[in-house]
Tab-separated table of C-alpha atoms in Angstrom:
chain	number	residue	atom	x	y	z
Z	1	MET	CA	77.043	32.903	85.341
Z	2	GLU	CA	77.295	30.463	82.399
Z	3	LEU	CA	76.569	31.919	79.018
Z	4	PHE	CA	74.271	29.206	77.708
Z	5	LYS	CA	73.176	25.689	78.492
Z	6	TYR	CA	70.623	25.792	75.687
Z	7	PHE	CA	72.406	26.768	72.522
Z	8	SER	CA	71.532	25.786	68.953
Z	9	SER	CA	74.342	24.617	66.713
Z	10	MET	CA	72.457	25.713	63.566
Z	11	ASN	CA	73.156	29.265	62.336
Z	12	SER	CA	75.023	29.847	65.600
Z	13	PHE	CA	77.989	32.061	66.463
Z	14	ASP	CA	80.020	33.189	69.409
Z	15	VAL	CA	78.901	36.729	68.668
Z	16	VAL	CA	76.138	38.240	66.579
Z	17	ILE	CA	76.569	41.959	65.787
Z	18	ILE	CA	73.533	44.018	64.683
Z	19	GLY	CA	74.983	46.797	62.512
Z	20	GLY	CA	77.958	46.973	60.129
Z	21	GLY	CA	78.841	50.633	60.756
Z	22	THR	CA	81.555	52.288	62.828
Z	23	ALA	CA	81.155	50.193	65.988
Z	24	GLY	CA	80.136	46.978	64.307
Z	25	LEU	CA	83.093	46.857	61.924
Z	26	MET	CA	85.634	47.679	64.635
Z	27	LEU	CA	84.157	44.991	66.851
Z	28	ALA	CA	84.200	42.469	64.020
Z	29	ARG	CA	87.860	43.214	63.280
Z	30	GLU	CA	88.873	42.823	66.913
Z	31	LEU	CA	86.780	39.703	67.496
Z	32	GLY	CA	88.308	38.156	64.365
Z	33	LYS	CA	91.725	38.733	65.946
Z	34	PHE	CA	90.509	36.654	68.890
Z	35	LYS	CA	89.389	33.974	66.448
Z	36	ARG	CA	85.745	34.196	67.598
Z	37	SER	CA	83.050	33.087	65.226
Z	38	THR	CA	81.169	36.343	64.510
Z	39	LEU	CA	78.208	37.260	62.396
Z	40	VAL	CA	77.627	40.913	61.289
Z	41	LEU	CA	74.075	41.712	60.161
Z	42	ASP	CA	73.246	44.980	58.494
Z	43	ARG	CA	70.044	46.274	56.934
Z	44	LYS	CA	71.899	48.137	54.120
Z	45	ASP	CA	72.921	46.331	50.971
Z	46	ASN	CA	76.162	48.314	50.715
Z	47	LEU	CA	78.253	48.925	53.837
Z	48	LEU	CA	80.110	51.754	52.055
Z	49	GLU	CA	77.071	54.035	51.570
Z	50	PHE	CA	76.877	56.922	54.046
Z	51	SER	CA	74.718	59.907	54.809
Z	52	PHE	CA	77.962	61.833	55.396
Z	53	ASN	CA	81.146	60.941	53.520
Z	54	THR	CA	83.695	62.932	55.587
Z	55	LEU	CA	84.250	64.033	59.181
Z	56	GLY	CA	86.543	66.248	61.107
Z	57	SER	CA	88.637	64.375	63.642
Z	58	PHE	CA	91.512	64.663	66.100
Z	59	MET	CA	91.969	60.884	65.936
Z	60	LYS	CA	95.483	59.471	65.531
Z	61	VAL	CA	94.661	56.908	62.894
Z	62	GLU	CA	97.685	54.791	63.702
Z	63	ASP	CA	96.267	54.233	67.242
Z	64	PHE	CA	93.534	52.170	65.633
Z	65	ASP	CA	95.690	50.414	63.086
Z	66	LEU	CA	94.471	52.559	60.177
Z	67	SER	CA	96.750	53.949	57.467
Z	68	LYS	CA	97.225	57.541	56.397
Z	69	ASN	CA	95.217	56.699	53.293
Z	70	VAL	CA	91.988	57.315	55.279
Z	71	ILE	CA	92.883	60.972	55.672
Z	72	ALA	CA	91.157	63.210	53.086
Z	73	GLN	CA	93.081	66.270	54.250
Z	74	LYS	CA	95.475	67.078	57.032
Z	75	THR	CA	95.061	70.566	58.479
Z	76	ASP	CA	96.932	72.400	61.238
Z	77	THR	CA	94.533	75.197	62.279
Z	78	LEU	CA	91.032	75.149	63.763
Z	79	VAL	CA	89.256	78.487	63.306
Z	80	PHE	CA	86.383	79.454	65.617
Z	81	GLN	CA	84.328	82.192	64.017
Z	82	SER	CA	81.359	84.080	65.595
Z	83	LYS	CA	79.729	87.185	64.193
Z	84	ASN	CA	82.655	89.524	64.890
Z	85	ILE	CA	85.379	87.462	66.568
Z	86	LYS	CA	87.799	84.876	65.252
Z	87	ARG	CA	90.037	82.616	67.280
Z	88	GLU	CA	92.663	80.370	65.598
Z	89	LEU	CA	94.017	77.283	67.336
Z	90	LYS	CA	96.982	75.195	66.231
Z	91	ALA	CA	96.664	71.421	66.312
Z	92	ASP	CA	99.056	68.591	65.381
Z	93	ASN	CA	96.437	65.925	64.740
Z	94	LEU	CA	93.601	67.672	63.014
Z	95	TYR	CA	92.171	65.801	60.026
Z	96	VAL	CA	89.349	65.455	57.656
Z	97	LEU	CA	88.725	61.745	57.311
Z	98	ASP	CA	87.278	59.878	54.305
Z	99	LYS	CA	84.627	57.624	55.846
Z	100	LYS	CA	84.586	55.265	52.898
Z	101	LYS	CA	88.332	54.599	53.154
Z	102	VAL	CA	88.043	54.160	56.909
Z	103	HIS	CA	85.345	51.537	56.544
Z	104	GLU	CA	87.125	49.911	53.594
Z	105	GLU	CA	90.238	49.425	55.713
Z	106	LEU	CA	88.221	47.950	58.542
Z	107	ILE	CA	86.393	45.552	56.186
Z	108	ASN	CA	89.630	44.455	54.582
Z	109	ALA	CA	91.241	43.868	57.942
Z	110	ILE	CA	88.422	41.564	59.135
Z	111	ASP	CA	89.458	37.909	59.306
Z	112	LYS	CA	86.942	36.318	56.931
Z	113	GLU	CA	87.746	32.846	58.300
Z	114	TYR	CA	86.020	33.815	61.554
Z	115	VAL	CA	83.752	36.723	60.628
Z	116	THR	CA	80.706	36.424	58.345
Z	117	THR	CA	78.868	39.512	57.051
Z	118	LYS	CA	75.305	39.496	55.757
Z	119	THR	CA	73.672	42.605	54.304
Z	120	SER	CA	70.048	43.530	53.533
Z	121	ILE	CA	69.000	41.852	56.833
Z	122	HIS	CA	66.312	43.723	58.768
Z	123	ILE	CA	66.327	42.568	62.367
Z	124	LYS	CA	62.952	42.947	64.145
Z	125	ASP	CA	63.215	41.084	67.454
Z	126	ILE	CA	65.407	39.518	70.096
Z	127	ILE	CA	64.370	36.385	71.956
Z	128	LYS	CA	65.333	35.092	75.413
Z	129	ASP	CA	66.031	31.487	76.318
Z	130	LYS	CA	64.966	29.475	79.415
Z	131	LEU	CA	67.690	31.036	81.491
Z	132	GLY	CA	66.614	34.567	80.723
Z	133	ASN	CA	69.593	35.253	78.458
Z	134	PHE	CA	69.145	36.602	74.949
Z	135	SER	CA	69.274	33.569	72.740
Z	136	PHE	CA	68.803	34.781	69.176
Z	137	VAL	CA	67.695	37.573	66.957
Z	138	LYS	CA	65.007	37.275	64.272
Z	139	ASP	CA	64.724	39.163	60.996
Z	140	THR	CA	61.620	40.253	59.065
Z	141	ASN	CA	61.646	36.914	57.196
Z	142	ASN	CA	61.629	35.059	60.522
Z	143	ASN	CA	65.166	33.765	60.033
Z	144	LYS	CA	66.917	33.154	63.391
Z	145	TYR	CA	70.532	33.977	64.164
Z	146	PHE	CA	71.898	32.497	67.448
Z	147	GLY	CA	74.711	34.081	69.405
Z	148	LYS	CA	76.303	33.455	72.789
Z	149	ILE	CA	76.698	37.257	72.972
Z	150	ILE	CA	74.583	39.664	70.986
Z	151	ILE	CA	75.710	43.209	70.226
Z	152	ASP	CA	73.586	46.208	69.337
Z	153	ALA	CA	75.771	48.340	67.097
Z	154	SER	CA	72.804	49.573	65.074
Z	155	GLY	CA	73.610	53.257	65.433
Z	156	THR	CA	70.905	55.846	66.092
Z	157	ASN	CA	68.238	53.224	65.429
Z	158	GLY	CA	69.082	51.582	68.782
Z	159	VAL	CA	67.300	48.406	67.652
Z	160	PHE	CA	67.641	46.719	71.027
Z	161	SER	CA	69.056	49.444	73.320
Z	162	LYS	CA	65.737	51.191	73.108
Z	163	LYS	CA	63.724	48.007	73.371
Z	164	ILE	CA	65.329	46.982	76.663
Z	165	GLY	CA	65.431	50.512	78.108
Z	166	LEU	CA	69.110	51.341	77.934
Z	167	ARG	CA	68.306	54.347	75.765
Z	168	GLU	CA	65.135	56.365	75.613
Z	169	LYS	CA	62.845	55.573	72.679
Z	170	ASN	CA	61.992	59.146	71.660
Z	171	GLY	CA	65.166	61.069	72.373
Z	172	SER	CA	66.368	64.175	70.503
Z	173	LEU	CA	68.669	64.107	67.514
Z	174	ALA	CA	71.211	66.575	66.306
Z	175	THR	CA	70.810	66.678	62.503
Z	176	GLY	CA	73.019	68.202	59.865
Z	177	VAL	CA	73.324	68.724	56.096
Z	178	GLU	CA	76.320	69.572	53.950
Z	179	TYR	CA	77.558	70.278	50.450
Z	180	ASN	CA	80.825	69.427	48.726
Z	181	VAL	CA	81.879	72.843	47.309
Z	182	ALA	CA	84.794	74.643	45.666
Z	183	TYR	CA	87.133	76.030	48.374
Z	184	LEU	CA	88.612	79.524	48.179
Z	185	GLY	CA	90.244	79.508	51.623
Z	186	ASP	CA	93.435	78.210	53.175
Z	187	PRO	CA	93.530	74.377	52.816
Z	188	GLN	CA	95.211	74.141	56.213
Z	189	LYS	CA	92.262	75.758	58.083
Z	190	MET	CA	89.172	74.015	59.354
Z	191	TYR	CA	86.269	76.234	60.477
Z	192	LEU	CA	83.615	75.993	63.179
Z	193	LEU	CA	81.003	78.723	62.880
Z	194	SER	CA	78.466	80.061	65.416
Z	195	GLY	CA	76.108	82.888	66.075
Z	196	LYS	CA	72.561	84.049	65.316
Z	197	ASP	CA	72.881	83.219	61.611
Z	198	PHE	CA	73.005	79.500	62.626
Z	199	GLN	CA	69.805	79.634	64.625
Z	200	GLY	CA	70.503	77.317	67.554
Z	201	GLY	CA	73.077	75.272	65.662
Z	202	TYR	CA	76.511	75.690	64.160
Z	203	GLY	CA	78.332	75.509	60.880
Z	204	TRP	CA	81.504	73.871	59.656
Z	205	ILE	CA	83.932	74.047	56.720
Z	206	PHE	CA	86.269	71.075	56.268
Z	207	PRO	CA	88.877	71.489	53.543
Z	208	LEU	CA	89.583	68.626	51.133
Z	209	LYS	CA	92.232	68.027	48.486
Z	210	ASN	CA	92.000	69.636	45.008
Z	211	ARG	CA	90.609	72.960	46.289
Z	212	ARG	CA	87.367	71.332	47.516
Z	213	ALA	CA	85.706	71.564	50.910
Z	214	ILE	CA	82.705	70.349	52.860
Z	215	ILE	CA	80.395	73.042	54.234
Z	216	GLY	CA	77.679	72.028	56.616
Z	217	PHE	CA	75.095	73.205	59.059
Z	218	GLY	CA	73.669	71.260	62.024
Z	219	THR	CA	71.154	71.786	64.777
Z	220	TYR	CA	69.008	69.943	67.316
Z	221	ASN	CA	66.207	72.521	67.095
Z	222	ASP	CA	63.225	70.581	65.689
Z	223	LYS	CA	61.822	73.734	64.003
Z	224	VAL	CA	65.105	74.417	62.230
Z	225	VAL	CA	65.636	70.753	61.285
Z	226	LYS	CA	62.601	70.949	58.935
Z	227	GLN	CA	64.350	73.674	56.931
Z	228	LEU	CA	67.967	72.525	57.084
Z	229	LYS	CA	68.739	72.667	53.407
Z	230	LYS	CA	67.028	76.074	53.019
Z	231	ARG	CA	69.025	77.391	55.981
Z	232	LEU	CA	72.301	76.066	54.600
Z	233	ASN	CA	71.578	77.806	51.282
Z	234	GLU	CA	70.955	81.020	53.171
Z	235	ILE	CA	74.215	80.560	55.089
Z	236	LEU	CA	76.057	80.257	51.777
Z	237	GLU	CA	75.034	83.800	50.966
Z	238	LEU	CA	76.729	85.254	54.048
Z	239	PRO	CA	79.698	87.463	53.071
Z	240	LEU	CA	82.109	85.541	55.310
Z	241	ILE	CA	81.046	82.244	53.737
Z	242	LYS	CA	81.089	83.575	50.161
Z	243	ALA	CA	84.711	84.528	50.663
Z	244	LEU	CA	85.545	80.954	51.597
Z	245	VAL	CA	83.441	78.618	49.437
Z	246	LEU	CA	81.653	78.531	46.089
Z	247	LYS	CA	78.648	76.203	45.761
Z	248	ASP	CA	78.785	74.527	42.325
Z	249	ASN	CA	76.318	71.607	42.746
Z	250	ASP	CA	73.042	70.695	44.508
Z	251	ASN	CA	74.114	67.330	45.941
Z	252	VAL	CA	73.211	67.529	49.574
Z	253	GLU	CA	74.174	64.936	52.279
Z	254	GLY	CA	72.757	64.643	55.808
Z	255	GLY	CA	72.627	62.576	58.964
Z	256	SER	CA	71.911	62.583	62.693
Z	257	VAL	CA	73.478	61.710	66.057
Z	258	PRO	CA	71.488	61.120	69.303
Z	259	ILE	CA	71.272	63.798	71.955
Z	260	THR	CA	70.745	61.993	75.263
Z	261	PRO	CA	71.864	62.292	78.873
Z	262	VAL	CA	75.279	60.728	79.432
Z	263	LEU	CA	74.599	56.952	79.460
Z	264	GLU	CA	76.710	54.532	81.544
Z	265	ASN	CA	74.840	51.223	81.215
Z	266	PHE	CA	75.595	49.302	78.051
Z	267	VAL	CA	75.149	45.697	79.117
Z	268	LEU	CA	72.144	43.561	80.050
Z	269	LYS	CA	72.741	39.845	80.543
Z	270	ASN	CA	74.553	38.779	77.343
Z	271	LEU	CA	73.413	41.815	75.288
Z	272	VAL	CA	76.075	44.466	74.757
Z	273	CYS	CA	75.453	47.887	73.251
Z	274	VAL	CA	78.140	49.951	71.575
Z	275	GLY	CA	78.318	53.265	69.634
Z	276	ASP	CA	75.401	55.495	68.745
Z	277	SER	CA	72.987	52.850	70.012
Z	278	VAL	CA	73.955	54.109	73.490
Z	279	SER	CA	74.973	57.590	72.467
Z	280	GLN	CA	78.746	57.273	72.843
Z	281	VAL	CA	79.550	60.346	70.740
Z	282	ASN	CA	81.315	62.943	72.803
Z	283	PRO	CA	78.741	65.713	73.563
Z	284	ILE	CA	81.158	68.562	72.669
Z	285	VAL	CA	83.126	67.129	69.804
Z	286	GLY	CA	80.272	65.577	67.858
Z	287	GLU	CA	82.795	63.328	66.108
Z	288	GLY	CA	82.151	59.864	67.326
Z	289	TYR	CA	84.698	57.726	65.541
Z	290	LYS	CA	87.620	58.077	67.955
Z	291	PHE	CA	85.403	57.469	70.986
Z	292	ILE	CA	83.300	54.724	69.428
Z	293	PHE	CA	86.448	52.946	68.273
Z	294	GLU	CA	87.812	53.009	71.850
Z	295	ALA	CA	84.526	51.730	73.256
Z	296	SER	CA	84.409	48.950	70.658
Z	297	ILE	CA	87.916	47.800	71.602
Z	298	MET	CA	86.999	47.898	75.313
Z	299	ALA	CA	83.861	45.825	74.528
Z	300	SER	CA	85.783	43.282	72.424
Z	301	LYS	CA	88.200	42.572	75.292
Z	302	ALA	CA	85.302	42.029	77.743
Z	303	ILE	CA	83.541	39.826	75.246
Z	304	GLU	CA	86.611	37.676	74.679
Z	305	LYS	CA	87.039	37.256	78.422
Z	306	SER	CA	83.384	36.308	78.850
Z	307	LEU	CA	83.631	33.673	76.133
Z	308	LYS	CA	86.952	32.373	77.378
Z	309	TYR	CA	85.625	31.817	80.920
Z	310	ASN	CA	82.031	31.122	79.930
Z	311	ASP	CA	80.813	33.871	82.284
Z	312	ILE	CA	78.703	36.915	81.191
Z	313	ASN	CA	79.635	38.867	84.311
Z	314	TYR	CA	82.944	39.739	82.595
Z	315	LEU	CA	80.944	41.790	80.120
Z	316	TYR	CA	80.412	44.442	82.729
Z	317	GLU	CA	84.178	45.116	82.736
Z	318	TYR	CA	83.444	47.000	79.495
Z	319	GLU	CA	81.040	49.347	81.353
Z	320	THR	CA	83.533	49.846	84.212
Z	321	GLU	CA	86.460	50.654	81.871
Z	322	TRP	CA	84.275	53.083	79.864
Z	323	LYS	CA	83.079	54.846	83.012
Z	324	ASN	CA	86.659	55.157	84.396
Z	325	ARG	CA	87.925	56.712	81.189
Z	326	PHE	CA	85.006	58.710	79.849
Z	327	SER	CA	82.242	59.354	82.376
Z	328	ALA	CA	83.534	62.461	84.109
Z	329	ASN	CA	84.646	64.019	80.817
Z	330	TYR	CA	81.296	63.299	79.137
Z	331	LYS	CA	79.367	64.842	82.035
Z	332	ARG	CA	81.443	68.031	81.784
Z	333	SER	CA	80.977	68.076	78.040
Z	334	LYS	CA	77.195	67.587	78.416
Z	335	LYS	CA	76.964	70.682	80.640
Z	336	ALA	CA	79.002	72.685	78.130
Z	337	GLN	CA	76.815	71.340	75.310
Z	338	GLY	CA	73.722	72.694	77.055
Z	339	LYS	CA	75.289	76.170	77.300
Z	340	ILE	CA	76.334	76.118	73.643
Z	341	TYR	CA	72.847	75.179	72.473
Z	342	LYS	CA	71.352	77.861	74.690
Z	343	PHE	CA	73.541	80.727	73.553
Z	344	THR	CA	74.752	79.907	70.016
Z	345	ASN	CA	72.002	82.048	68.478
Z	346	ASN	CA	73.130	85.087	70.457
Z	347	ASP	CA	75.875	86.974	68.658
Z	348	VAL	CA	76.926	89.087	71.675
Z	349	VAL	CA	77.317	86.023	73.934
Z	350	MET	CA	79.202	84.031	71.271
Z	351	ASP	CA	81.534	86.956	70.599
Z	352	LEU	CA	82.200	87.178	74.307
Z	353	ALA	CA	82.813	83.472	74.554
Z	354	LEU	CA	85.465	83.676	71.881
Z	355	LEU	CA	87.052	86.677	73.544
Z	356	LEU	CA	87.245	84.776	76.821
Z	357	MET	CA	88.962	81.886	74.999
Z	358	ARG	CA	92.021	84.062	74.751
Z	359	PHE	CA	92.604	83.500	78.480
Z	360	ARG	CA	92.995	79.782	77.869
Z	361	SER	CA	96.127	78.241	76.381
Z	362	ASN	CA	96.039	76.760	72.862
Z	363	ASP	CA	96.814	73.266	74.237
Z	364	ARG	CA	94.131	73.378	76.903
Z	365	LEU	CA	91.491	74.495	74.323
Z	366	ILE	CA	92.524	71.799	71.849
Z	367	LYS	CA	92.274	69.150	74.532
Z	368	SER	CA	88.804	70.360	75.470
Z	369	ILE	CA	87.552	70.576	71.898
Z	370	SER	CA	89.043	67.177	70.958
Z	371	GLY	CA	87.310	65.621	73.971
Z	372	GLU	CA	90.659	64.607	75.477
Z	373	TYR	CA	90.692	67.075	78.392
Z	374	GLY	CA	90.702	65.174	81.696
Z	375	LEU	CA	91.047	61.758	80.029
Z	376	GLU	CA	93.680	59.463	81.478
Z	377	LYS	CA	94.328	55.951	80.318
Z	378	LYS	CA	93.756	53.588	83.236
């Protein structure tokens, strides 16, 4: 199917990307490599402002052409801690990443000859042409931006993925808050914390350089979400936590990721959805960067092929490749996620779960936790 017969030359691009976050910037970088005229539109005025500034990750940064400068701290041990049981796992690629540096490197790597970025643009609608394809997007000032292919990389907002029914409009969100604190523990150890004290959620401690750390608490329980900061302050008073961190400021950060069924449809006509707009965060890991980066690269290859051959059917190769690599893994992870949410507020069950982990090998557990278990490159 041809992309367009009716295509305006004014304010027109091969690709228009809604969202200059994780997915949008990776797509822009890759499309610039293909020398495709690309427009990135973002509602923020600063692409380097985040609700969270760090994240724990098993991502090999070199796999995505990023330098070691994006690593805020390299650790070698992941500690699972319930009320009474602790399990330590060794990992070769366990990092705390600096989100600002990750995004800075992506922005600097974008070919400005082919990629244009506009900020403070609030997109409100998407319009079809006479052939039924999506022709252009329109902002709140009624400016029109034409693209042969339009990408929703708008994150949890799902500007168009919700509008066209690829993602439910009123889905659940997992929400978290965190502090940057003084760190009293081992800088090589990253913690994941569970049990009744975390009321249907979980906690984390990510070490940073200079004896600092991030401590956070997240949940998808709507009742708990309303009191997240209060709960995190209570968690800071637990003896285990007081032995590891010292709160010395009141600057709280927070954010959300969508909790949806595993989605497998990301394309409609010439509209492509990537990242949190279609919930591509691994259900177990929670860290989306590695998985969203992979999805973005898959999408960029399908987009290039569609443009090269003037046929939108090639866009569906992105869906197929994603399903082949991730679908079975995500469905297993979604089942595990349900069990975790159900039992995390039960100390006995969580203690038992950590005891049972001793019957699994270190490598098998790391693969499962990193989201890599069962994944095979096709």
